[in-house]
XYZ file of C-alpha atoms in Angstrom:
193
model
C -9.900 14.299 19.718
C -11.259 12.118 16.943
C -8.902 9.847 15.026
C -9.579 11.621 11.737
C -8.545 14.969 13.253
C -5.340 13.484 14.671
C -4.610 11.825 11.311
C -5.098 15.154 9.480
C -2.752 16.936 11.910
C -0.065 14.266 11.482
C -0.308 14.558 7.679
C -0.013 18.343 7.927
C 3.104 18.174 10.138
C 4.718 15.574 7.860
C 4.050 17.698 4.784
C 5.632 20.729 6.479
C 8.683 18.702 7.494
C 9.066 17.265 3.997
C 8.828 20.650 2.275
C 11.345 22.376 4.561
C 14.083 19.801 3.884
C 17.371 20.885 2.373
C 16.728 20.698 -1.373
C 19.899 22.316 -2.784
C 21.475 19.037 -3.946
C 18.328 17.623 -5.504
C 16.181 18.624 -8.434
C 12.979 17.080 -9.812
C 14.883 16.047 -12.946
C 16.764 13.507 -10.780
C 13.563 11.477 -10.574
C 13.699 8.662 -8.031
C 17.463 7.958 -8.101
C 18.830 8.000 -4.563
C 15.566 9.349 -3.168
C 14.343 7.828 0.099
C 10.555 7.880 0.391
C 7.877 7.316 2.993
C 4.286 6.676 1.888
C 1.006 6.537 3.783
C -2.264 5.417 2.223
C -5.859 4.562 2.846
C -8.144 2.645 0.531
C -11.633 1.488 -0.184
C -12.094 -2.176 -1.021
C -15.177 -2.249 -3.279
C -17.420 -5.301 -3.386
C -16.621 -7.620 -6.324
C -14.059 -5.375 -8.060
C -12.471 -7.702 -10.651
C -14.133 -10.694 -8.968
C -12.475 -10.128 -5.590
C -13.694 -10.071 -1.989
C -15.103 -6.950 -0.348
C -16.335 -4.515 0.789
C -13.840 -3.188 3.286
C -11.134 -0.654 3.977
C -7.339 -0.498 4.071
C -4.692 1.551 5.855
C -0.981 1.164 5.267
C 2.261 2.567 4.067
C 5.652 1.973 2.548
C 9.284 2.974 2.814
C 11.639 2.775 -0.114
C 14.506 4.089 -2.155
C 15.013 5.020 -5.782
C 17.393 2.612 -7.496
C 17.356 4.489 -10.798
C 15.699 7.583 -12.185
C 12.618 5.558 -13.184
C 12.532 2.677 -10.640
C 11.888 2.560 -6.893
C 12.127 -0.422 -4.530
C 9.683 -0.234 -1.611
C 8.802 -2.342 1.415
C 5.030 -2.212 1.966
C 2.736 -3.066 4.862
C -1.052 -2.797 4.753
C -3.913 -3.833 7.005
C -7.111 -4.720 5.145
C -10.363 -5.248 7.052
C -13.143 -6.921 5.072
C -16.821 -6.929 5.963
C -17.882 -10.393 4.943
C -19.301 -13.442 6.679
C -15.814 -14.609 7.720
C -14.783 -11.239 9.250
C -11.491 -11.448 7.402
C -8.439 -9.289 7.801
C -5.411 -9.466 5.534
C -1.955 -8.011 6.147
C 0.281 -7.964 3.057
C 4.025 -7.585 3.776
C 5.487 -7.099 0.302
C 8.531 -5.876 -1.611
C 7.596 -3.924 -4.679
C 9.176 -2.407 -7.786
C 7.571 0.810 -8.980
C 8.283 2.033 -12.504
C 7.558 5.679 -13.239
C 9.113 9.108 -12.811
C 8.212 10.381 -9.347
C 8.810 13.915 -8.075
C 8.332 15.582 -11.445
C 6.543 18.878 -11.883
C 3.434 17.296 -13.420
C 1.146 14.269 -13.039
C 3.010 11.031 -13.730
C 1.725 7.462 -14.198
C 3.437 4.449 -12.652
C 3.280 0.662 -12.812
C 3.845 -1.449 -9.696
C 4.628 -5.131 -9.251
C 5.490 -6.939 -6.032
C 5.461 -10.130 -3.998
C 5.566 -11.125 -0.369
C 3.783 -12.714 2.561
C 0.084 -12.272 3.273
C -1.178 -12.931 6.791
C -4.877 -13.794 6.687
C -7.125 -14.049 9.753
C -10.702 -15.309 9.571
C -13.328 -15.380 12.321
C -16.405 -17.182 10.954
C -19.739 -15.693 12.000
C -21.216 -19.162 12.567
C -20.296 -20.207 16.124
C -17.740 -17.396 16.629
C -15.711 -18.767 19.535
C -12.071 -18.358 20.409
C -11.327 -21.901 19.199
C -12.189 -21.354 15.543
C -10.372 -18.212 14.330
C -8.117 -19.186 11.449
C -4.728 -17.523 11.064
C -2.398 -18.388 8.183
C 0.438 -16.904 6.168
C 0.387 -17.250 2.384
C 2.793 -16.229 -0.364
C 1.313 -13.868 -2.929
C 1.908 -11.202 -5.547
C 0.396 -7.899 -6.581
C 0.425 -5.461 -9.456
C -1.184 -2.138 -10.083
C -1.322 1.211 -11.795
C -1.133 4.622 -10.225
C -0.938 8.347 -10.753
C 1.205 10.731 -8.722
C 0.765 14.499 -8.693
C 3.092 16.949 -6.932
C 1.547 19.053 -4.176
C 4.830 20.438 -2.765
C 8.552 20.151 -3.572
C 8.922 16.697 -2.030
C 5.316 15.638 -1.516
C 3.124 13.761 -3.992
C -0.557 12.867 -3.867
C -1.129 9.295 -5.056
C -4.061 7.425 -6.575
C -3.630 3.645 -7.073
C -5.601 0.687 -8.340
C -4.000 -2.553 -7.153
C -4.758 -6.282 -7.478
C -3.443 -8.931 -5.026
C -3.579 -12.728 -5.281
C -2.159 -15.428 -3.026
C -1.231 -19.043 -3.699
C -3.506 -21.834 -2.438
C -1.005 -23.179 0.131
C 0.337 -21.488 3.238
C 4.082 -21.124 3.825
C 4.086 -24.436 5.746
C 2.671 -26.296 2.724
C -0.829 -26.808 4.147
C -3.566 -26.584 1.519
C -5.663 -23.443 1.817
C -7.736 -21.281 -0.490
C -6.390 -18.484 -2.628
C -7.292 -14.892 -1.838
C -7.992 -12.301 -4.536
C -8.183 -8.672 -3.479
C -8.484 -5.390 -5.394
C -8.643 -1.874 -4.038
C -8.530 1.805 -4.899
C -6.043 3.682 -2.682
C -5.367 7.333 -1.959
C -2.212 8.509 -0.227
C 0.764 10.793 0.134
C 4.407 10.110 -0.692
C 7.122 12.099 1.065
C 10.643 12.467 -0.314
C 13.044 12.169 2.624
C 16.440 12.587 0.975
């Protein structure tokens, strides 16, 4: 079976499980408050979007909880593979605040801001041997805008535009170069309450 077929089947099963949850104690007017969520996403990393590296692709997800009707706190992990001369991959591990009103009966915008650790691996194409891959962890931040549209009682389709930037030193204090990354992501958010 191809990976895309397996991925589609997993999404289908998750959407069925999320829509058959007990919903008696929850209504969409509650917004995010007390709602546990699980998000999966995929993204395209366009070349030179807002002056950032690319092209490439991304796959990732998040788990979080609503801390008020309008605010969610999520822990995010993504894997970004870039097709450039350094064969870079980036793995952001971030905490993020999302402001919006999820799980409403109509399309809702949201604003996201977060920070965390970014693991960057580079394998230069000039003399690509095992001795010269570069692996470092940088501190960085991100922000973005998104739209969420309900597709079932506790399932939302998401569209995001996000910008990431790291500092120019790794967590050990060694001088490095900053990474700027922008992408357009598509995904699904499941309410797990």
